[in-house]
Coordinates of C-alpha atoms and ligand atoms in Angstrom, one line a residue:
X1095 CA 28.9 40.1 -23.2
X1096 CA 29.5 42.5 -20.2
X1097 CA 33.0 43.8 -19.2
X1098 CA 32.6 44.2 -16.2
X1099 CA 31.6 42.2 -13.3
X1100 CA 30.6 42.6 -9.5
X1101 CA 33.3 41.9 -6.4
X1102 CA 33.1 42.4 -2.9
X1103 CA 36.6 43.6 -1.4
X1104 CA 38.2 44.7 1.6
X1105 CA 38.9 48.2 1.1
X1106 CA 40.4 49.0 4.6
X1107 CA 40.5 46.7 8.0
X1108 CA 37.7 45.1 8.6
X1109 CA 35.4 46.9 6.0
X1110 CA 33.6 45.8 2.8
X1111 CA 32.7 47.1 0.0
X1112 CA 31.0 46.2 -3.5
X1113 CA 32.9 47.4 -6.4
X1114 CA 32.4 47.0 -10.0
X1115 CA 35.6 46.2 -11.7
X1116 CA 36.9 45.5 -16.3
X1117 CA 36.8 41.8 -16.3
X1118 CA 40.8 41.4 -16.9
X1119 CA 42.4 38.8 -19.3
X1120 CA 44.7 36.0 -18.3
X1121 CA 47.9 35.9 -18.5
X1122 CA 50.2 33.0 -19.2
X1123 CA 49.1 30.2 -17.4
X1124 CA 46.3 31.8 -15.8
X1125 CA 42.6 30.9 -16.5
X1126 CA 39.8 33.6 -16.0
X1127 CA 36.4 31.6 -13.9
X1128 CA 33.3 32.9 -13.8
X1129 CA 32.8 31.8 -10.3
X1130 CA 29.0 30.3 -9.5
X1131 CA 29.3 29.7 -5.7
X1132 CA 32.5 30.8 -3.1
X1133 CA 32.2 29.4 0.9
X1134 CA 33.3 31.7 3.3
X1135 CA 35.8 30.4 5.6
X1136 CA 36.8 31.6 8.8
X1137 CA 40.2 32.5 7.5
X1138 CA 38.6 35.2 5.3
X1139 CA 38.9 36.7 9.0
X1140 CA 42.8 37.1 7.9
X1141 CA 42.0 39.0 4.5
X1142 CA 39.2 41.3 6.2
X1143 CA 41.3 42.4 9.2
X1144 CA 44.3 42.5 6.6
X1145 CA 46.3 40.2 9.3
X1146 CA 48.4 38.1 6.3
X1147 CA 51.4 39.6 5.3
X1148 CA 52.1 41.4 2.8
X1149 CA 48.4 42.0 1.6
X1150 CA 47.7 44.6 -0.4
X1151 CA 44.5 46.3 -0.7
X1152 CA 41.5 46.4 -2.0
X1153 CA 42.0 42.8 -2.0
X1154 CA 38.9 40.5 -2.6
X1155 CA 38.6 37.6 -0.2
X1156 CA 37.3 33.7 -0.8
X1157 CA 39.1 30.7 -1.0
X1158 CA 36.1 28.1 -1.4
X1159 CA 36.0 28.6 -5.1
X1160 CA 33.6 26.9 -8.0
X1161 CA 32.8 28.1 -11.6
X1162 CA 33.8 27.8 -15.0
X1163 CA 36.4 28.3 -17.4
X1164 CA 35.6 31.4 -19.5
X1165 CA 39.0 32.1 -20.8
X1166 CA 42.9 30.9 -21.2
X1167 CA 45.5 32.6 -20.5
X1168 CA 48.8 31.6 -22.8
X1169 CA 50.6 28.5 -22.6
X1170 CA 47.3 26.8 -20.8
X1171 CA 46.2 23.5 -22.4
X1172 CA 44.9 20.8 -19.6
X1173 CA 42.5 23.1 -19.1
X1174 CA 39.1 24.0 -22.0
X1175 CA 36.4 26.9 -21.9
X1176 CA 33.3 25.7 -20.2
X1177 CA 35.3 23.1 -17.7
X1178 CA 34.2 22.8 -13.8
X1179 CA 36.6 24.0 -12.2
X1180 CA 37.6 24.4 -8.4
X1181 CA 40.0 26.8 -6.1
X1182 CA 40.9 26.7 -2.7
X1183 CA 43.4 28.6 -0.5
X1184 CA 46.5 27.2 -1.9
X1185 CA 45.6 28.9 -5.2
X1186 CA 49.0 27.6 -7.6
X1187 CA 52.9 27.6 -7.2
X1188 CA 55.8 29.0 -8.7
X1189 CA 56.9 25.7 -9.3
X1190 CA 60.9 27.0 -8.9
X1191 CA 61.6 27.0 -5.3
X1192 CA 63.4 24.5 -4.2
X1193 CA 60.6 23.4 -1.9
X1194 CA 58.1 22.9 -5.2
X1195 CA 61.2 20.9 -6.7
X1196 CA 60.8 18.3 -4.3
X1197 CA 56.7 18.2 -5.0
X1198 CA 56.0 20.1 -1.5
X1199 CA 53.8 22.5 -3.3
X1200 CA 52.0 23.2 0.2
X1201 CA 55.1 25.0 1.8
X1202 CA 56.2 26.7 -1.6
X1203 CA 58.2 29.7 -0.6
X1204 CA 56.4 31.7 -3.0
X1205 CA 52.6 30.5 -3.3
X1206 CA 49.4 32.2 -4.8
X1207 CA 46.9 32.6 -1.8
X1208 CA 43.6 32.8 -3.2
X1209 CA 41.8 35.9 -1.3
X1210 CA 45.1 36.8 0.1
X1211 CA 48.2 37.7 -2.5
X1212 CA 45.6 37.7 -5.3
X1213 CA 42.1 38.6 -5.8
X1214 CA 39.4 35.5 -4.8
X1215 CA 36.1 34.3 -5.2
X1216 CA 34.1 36.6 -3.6
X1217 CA 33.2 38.0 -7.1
X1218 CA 31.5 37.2 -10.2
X1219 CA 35.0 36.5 -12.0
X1220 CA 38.4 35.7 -11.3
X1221 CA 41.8 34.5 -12.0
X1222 CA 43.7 31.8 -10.7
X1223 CA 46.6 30.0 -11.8
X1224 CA 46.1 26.6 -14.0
X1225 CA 48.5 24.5 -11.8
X1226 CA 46.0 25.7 -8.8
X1227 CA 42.5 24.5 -9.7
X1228 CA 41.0 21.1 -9.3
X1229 CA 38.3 19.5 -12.0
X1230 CA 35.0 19.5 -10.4
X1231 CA 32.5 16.8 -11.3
X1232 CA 29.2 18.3 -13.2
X1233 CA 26.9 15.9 -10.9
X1234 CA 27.7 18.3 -7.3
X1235 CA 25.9 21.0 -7.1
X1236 CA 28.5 24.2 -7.0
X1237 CA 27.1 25.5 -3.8
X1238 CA 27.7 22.0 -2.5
X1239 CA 30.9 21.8 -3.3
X1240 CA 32.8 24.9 -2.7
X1241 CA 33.0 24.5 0.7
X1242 CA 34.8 20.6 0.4
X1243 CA 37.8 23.3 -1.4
X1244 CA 39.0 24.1 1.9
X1245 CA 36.9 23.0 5.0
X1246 CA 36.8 19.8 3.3
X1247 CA 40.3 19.1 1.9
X1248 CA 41.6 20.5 5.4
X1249 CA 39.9 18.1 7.9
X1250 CA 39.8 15.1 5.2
X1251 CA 43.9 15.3 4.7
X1252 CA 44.4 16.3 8.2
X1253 CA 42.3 13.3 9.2
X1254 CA 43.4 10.8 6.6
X1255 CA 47.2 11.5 7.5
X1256 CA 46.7 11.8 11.8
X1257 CA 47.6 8.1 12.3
X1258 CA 44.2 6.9 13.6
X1259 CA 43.0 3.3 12.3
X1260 CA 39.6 2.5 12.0
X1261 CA 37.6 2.0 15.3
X1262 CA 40.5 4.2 17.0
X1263 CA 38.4 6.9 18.9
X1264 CA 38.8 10.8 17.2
X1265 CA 37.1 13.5 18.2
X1266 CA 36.6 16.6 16.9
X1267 CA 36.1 20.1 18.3
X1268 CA 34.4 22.8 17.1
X1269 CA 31.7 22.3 15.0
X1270 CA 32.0 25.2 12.4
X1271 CA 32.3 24.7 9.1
X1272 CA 35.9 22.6 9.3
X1273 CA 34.4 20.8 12.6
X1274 CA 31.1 19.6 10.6
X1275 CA 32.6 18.3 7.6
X1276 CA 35.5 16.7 9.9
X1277 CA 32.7 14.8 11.9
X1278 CA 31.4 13.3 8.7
X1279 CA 35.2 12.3 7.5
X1280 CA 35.6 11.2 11.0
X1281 CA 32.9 8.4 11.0
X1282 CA 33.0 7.6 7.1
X1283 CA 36.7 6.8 7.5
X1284 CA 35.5 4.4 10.1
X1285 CA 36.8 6.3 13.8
X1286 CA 34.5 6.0 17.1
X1287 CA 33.9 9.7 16.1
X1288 CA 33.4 12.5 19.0
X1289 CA 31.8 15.9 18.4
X1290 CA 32.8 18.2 21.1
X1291 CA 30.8 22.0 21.3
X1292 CA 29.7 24.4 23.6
X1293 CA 25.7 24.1 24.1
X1294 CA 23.2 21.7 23.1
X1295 CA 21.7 23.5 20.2
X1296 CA 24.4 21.4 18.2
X1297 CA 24.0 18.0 20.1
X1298 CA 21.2 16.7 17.6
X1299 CA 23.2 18.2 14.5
X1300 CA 26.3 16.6 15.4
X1301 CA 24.5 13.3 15.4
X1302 CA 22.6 13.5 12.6
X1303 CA 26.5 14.2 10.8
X1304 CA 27.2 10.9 12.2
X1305 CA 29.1 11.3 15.6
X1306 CA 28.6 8.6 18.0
X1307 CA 28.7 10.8 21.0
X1308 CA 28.4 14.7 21.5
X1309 CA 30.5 16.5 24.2
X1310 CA 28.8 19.6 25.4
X1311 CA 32.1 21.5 26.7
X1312 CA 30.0 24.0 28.2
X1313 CA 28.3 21.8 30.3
X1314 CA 30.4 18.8 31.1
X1315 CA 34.3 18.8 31.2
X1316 CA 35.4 17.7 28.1
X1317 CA 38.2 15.4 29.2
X1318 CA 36.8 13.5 32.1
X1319 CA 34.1 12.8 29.1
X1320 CA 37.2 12.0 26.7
X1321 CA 38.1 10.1 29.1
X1322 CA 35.0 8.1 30.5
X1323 CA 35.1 6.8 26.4
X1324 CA 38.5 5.4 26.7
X1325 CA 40.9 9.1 25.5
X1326 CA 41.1 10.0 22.2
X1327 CA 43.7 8.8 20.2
X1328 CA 43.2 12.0 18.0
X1329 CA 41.8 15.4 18.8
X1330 CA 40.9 17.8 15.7
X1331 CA 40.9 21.0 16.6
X1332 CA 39.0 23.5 14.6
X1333 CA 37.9 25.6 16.7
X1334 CA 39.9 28.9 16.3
X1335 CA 40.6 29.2 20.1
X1336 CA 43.8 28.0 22.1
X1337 CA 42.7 27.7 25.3
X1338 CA 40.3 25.7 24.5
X1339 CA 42.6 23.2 22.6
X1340 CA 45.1 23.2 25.1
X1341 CA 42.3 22.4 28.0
X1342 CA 41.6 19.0 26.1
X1343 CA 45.3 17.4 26.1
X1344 CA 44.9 15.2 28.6
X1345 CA 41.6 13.9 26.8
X1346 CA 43.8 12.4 24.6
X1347 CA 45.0 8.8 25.3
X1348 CA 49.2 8.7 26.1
X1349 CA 50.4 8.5 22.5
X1350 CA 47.4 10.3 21.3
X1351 CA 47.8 13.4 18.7
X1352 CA 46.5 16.9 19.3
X1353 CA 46.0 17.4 15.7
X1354 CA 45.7 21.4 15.0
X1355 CA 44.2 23.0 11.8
X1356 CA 42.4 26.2 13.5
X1357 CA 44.5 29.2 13.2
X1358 CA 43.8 30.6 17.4
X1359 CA 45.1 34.0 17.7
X1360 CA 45.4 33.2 21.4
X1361 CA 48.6 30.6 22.6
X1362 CA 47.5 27.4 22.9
X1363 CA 48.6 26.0 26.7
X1364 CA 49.8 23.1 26.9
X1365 CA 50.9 20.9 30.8
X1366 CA 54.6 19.5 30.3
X1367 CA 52.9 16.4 32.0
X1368 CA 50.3 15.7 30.0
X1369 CA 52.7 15.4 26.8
X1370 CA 55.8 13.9 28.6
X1371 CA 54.4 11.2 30.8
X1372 CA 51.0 10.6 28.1
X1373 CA 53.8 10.6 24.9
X1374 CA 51.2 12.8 23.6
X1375 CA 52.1 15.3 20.9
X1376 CA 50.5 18.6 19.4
X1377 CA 50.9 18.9 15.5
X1378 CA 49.8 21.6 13.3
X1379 CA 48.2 20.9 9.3
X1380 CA 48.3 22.9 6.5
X1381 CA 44.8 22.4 3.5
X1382 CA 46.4 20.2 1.3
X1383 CA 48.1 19.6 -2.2
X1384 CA 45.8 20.0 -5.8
X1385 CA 45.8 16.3 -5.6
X1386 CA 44.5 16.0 -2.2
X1387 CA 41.4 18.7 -3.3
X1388 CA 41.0 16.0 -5.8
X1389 CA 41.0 12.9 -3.9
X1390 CA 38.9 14.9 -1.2
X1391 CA 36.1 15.5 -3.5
X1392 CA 36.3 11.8 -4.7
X1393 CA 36.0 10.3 -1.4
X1394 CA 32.9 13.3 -0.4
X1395 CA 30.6 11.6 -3.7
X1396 CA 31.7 8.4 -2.8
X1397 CA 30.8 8.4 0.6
X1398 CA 28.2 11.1 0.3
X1399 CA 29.9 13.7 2.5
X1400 CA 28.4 16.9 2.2
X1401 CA 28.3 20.2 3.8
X1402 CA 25.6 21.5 5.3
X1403 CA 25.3 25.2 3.8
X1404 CA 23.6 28.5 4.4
X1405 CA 23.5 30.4 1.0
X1406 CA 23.7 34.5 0.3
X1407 CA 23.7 36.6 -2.6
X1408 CA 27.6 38.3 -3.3
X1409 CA 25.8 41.6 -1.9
X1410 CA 25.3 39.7 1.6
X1411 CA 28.9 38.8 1.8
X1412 CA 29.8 41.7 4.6
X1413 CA 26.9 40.4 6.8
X1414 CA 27.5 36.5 6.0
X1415 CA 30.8 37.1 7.1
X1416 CA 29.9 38.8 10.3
X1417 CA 27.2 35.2 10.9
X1418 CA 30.2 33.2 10.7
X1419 CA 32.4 35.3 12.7
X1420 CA 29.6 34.8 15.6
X1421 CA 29.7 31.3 14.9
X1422 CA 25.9 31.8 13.7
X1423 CA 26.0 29.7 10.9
X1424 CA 25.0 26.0 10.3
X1425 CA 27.2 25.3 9.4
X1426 CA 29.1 26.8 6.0
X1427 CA 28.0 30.3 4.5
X1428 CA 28.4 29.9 1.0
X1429 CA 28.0 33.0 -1.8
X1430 CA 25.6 32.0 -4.6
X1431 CA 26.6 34.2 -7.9
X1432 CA 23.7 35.4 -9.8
X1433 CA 23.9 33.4 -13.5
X1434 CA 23.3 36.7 -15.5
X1435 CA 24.3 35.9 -19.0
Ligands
NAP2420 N1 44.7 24.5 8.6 C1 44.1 25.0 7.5 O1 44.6 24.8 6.4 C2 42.9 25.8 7.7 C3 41.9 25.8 6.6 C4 40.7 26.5 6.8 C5 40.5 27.1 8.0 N2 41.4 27.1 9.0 C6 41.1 27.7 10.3 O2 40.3 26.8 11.0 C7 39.5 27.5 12.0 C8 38.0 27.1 11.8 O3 37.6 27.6 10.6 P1 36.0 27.5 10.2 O4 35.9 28.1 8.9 O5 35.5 26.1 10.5 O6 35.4 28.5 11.3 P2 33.9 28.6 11.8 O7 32.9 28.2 10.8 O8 33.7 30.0 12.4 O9 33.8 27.5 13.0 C9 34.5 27.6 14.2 C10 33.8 26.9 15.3 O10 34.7 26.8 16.4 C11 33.9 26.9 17.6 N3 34.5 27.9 18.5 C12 34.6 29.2 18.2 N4 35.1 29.8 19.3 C13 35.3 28.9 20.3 C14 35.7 29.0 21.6 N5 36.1 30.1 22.1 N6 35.8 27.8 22.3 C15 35.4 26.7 21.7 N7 34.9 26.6 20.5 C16 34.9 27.7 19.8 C17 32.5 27.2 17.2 O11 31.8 26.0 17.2 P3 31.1 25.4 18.5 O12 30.2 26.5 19.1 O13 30.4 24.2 18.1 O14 32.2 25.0 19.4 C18 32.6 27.6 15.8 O15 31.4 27.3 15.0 C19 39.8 29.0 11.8 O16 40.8 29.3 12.7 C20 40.4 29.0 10.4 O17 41.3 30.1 10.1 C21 42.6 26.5 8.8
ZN2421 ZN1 39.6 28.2 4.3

């Protein structure tokens, strides 16, 4: 078998490079994954300008993870060579802090960050942590599913957990690769769903993912349109731009929730008015627990939610990364590892 294996890391801000690396061992409670397919978020934006903390480089990005089991580290026994496994940005926990005692693995003080404080899936192999990876069913196709890891556990816990009920109206902004799976949680969860984007060259998309109605922000204003359908009692912001989130408050019925999972690096605004006299509030959501990756891709087969996926070799990771960044993409980039042995 070879020992080596094929990544593509960030070597300094903002630039890629392919590098050919010994395929390490795991260590206690690690397991090694030859990865067969890794989505490329728009978070990876963090890893490749080196904007997290703390990162060290070279440092391989990819979150969106989906392979196999090739090897155990020590100590690991739920999990068996040749298992389906899956990885997304919250990668494992220390399982110490006092945070993790009290089950909150999401805001452990000291988490593994697939991509970020450890090496991720852009890359034929890698290591992640047993207590981080979620058991993948044989029957989706890897490609297929990587991208439900993160873009789908985020909007589908976001969504499940934003206090709408069903028929309430929820719309959703941006339709990237968060913003097109949340449309198809949206309206399988059983909301009056909204898709709002900028052009029209999405209208036809976003109802073939099953919004009722599409918003075209660049040629209507988005919350007399919000409002001509009654407000929204939820708003799912995904698109990673605050003025754009904070334009849409008063689109949101009073008592309505401004529900935040895109990471702007511009302030969001937001009119004292509009969230005083409408009750309205602005919340922000983290991805989700192991569990909730779980339940995620139960409800997806169950109620056939799937992304819709552009696919690249690892080699095309630097300029499938730049499609994204230019919101080019329809509507997930996902890295297709050659099968070599
Ligand atoms: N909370 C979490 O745990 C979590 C998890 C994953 C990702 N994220 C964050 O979520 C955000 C979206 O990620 P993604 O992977 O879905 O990104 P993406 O695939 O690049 O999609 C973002 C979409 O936002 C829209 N958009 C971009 N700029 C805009 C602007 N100036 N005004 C209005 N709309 C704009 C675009 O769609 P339209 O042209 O249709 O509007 C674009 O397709 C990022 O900030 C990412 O870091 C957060
Ligand atoms: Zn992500």
């Amino acid at each position: 078998m070879k020992q080596t294996y094929k990544a593509v890391a960030v070597v300094a801000p903002g630039k890629m490079e392919l590098v050919e690396r010994t395929i390490p061992a795991p260590a206690k409670g690690q397991v090694l994954i030859r990865v067969e397919a890794c989505g490329i978020c728009h978070s990876d934006g963090g890893t490749v300008e080196v904007a997290f903390a703390g990162m060290e480089l070279p440092r391989v990005p990819g979150h969106e993870v989906v392979g196999r089991v090739e090897a155990l580290g020590e100590g690991v026994t739920q999990w068996s060579i040749g298992q389906r496994v899956g990885v997304g940005f919250i990668g494992g926990y220390d399982g110490t802090c006092p945070r993790c005692l009290r089950g909150d693995f999401v805001n452990c003080e000291n988490p593994v960050i697939s991509g970020v404080t450890t090496d991720g899936g852009y890359a034929e192999v890698m290591l992640a942590e047993a207590n981080g990876i979620v058991s993948v069913p044989e029957d989706l196709e890897a490609a297929q599913a990587s991208p439900l890891l993160c873009a789908g556990l985020t909007t589908f816990n976001a969504l499940r957990n934003s206090g709408a009920r069903a028929g309430d109206l929820v719309a959703i902004l941006g339709l990237g690769g968060l913003g097109h799976l949340g449309v198809q949680f949206a309206r399988k969860m059983g909301f009056e769903t909204v898709a709002v984007g900028r052009g029209q060259n999405k209208a036809t998309l976003a109802k073939e993912l099953g919004a009722h109605h599409y918003i075209d922000s660049a040629e209507v204003n988005p919350v007399e349109a919000l409002k001509k359908l009654g407000g929204a009692s939820v708003i799912l912001a995904t698109a990673p731009n605050g003025k754009s989130i904070g334009s849409l408050m008063a689109g949101l019925v009073p008592g309505g929730k401004m529900l935040v999972v895109s990471v702007p690096s511009d302030p969001i605004p937001a009119q004292g008015y509009d969230l005083v006299f409408g009750t309205r509030s602005i919340e922000g959501s983290l991805t989700g627990k192991i569990i909730d990756g779980a339940d995620t891709l139960r409800f997806s087969a169950m109620q056939n939610v799937l992304p819709m996926i552009e696919t690249f070799s690892l080699e095309q990771a630097p300029e499938a990364y730049a499609k994204m960044m230019r919101g080019d993409v329809r509507f997930r980039a996902v890295l297709v590892m050659e099968q070599t042995q």
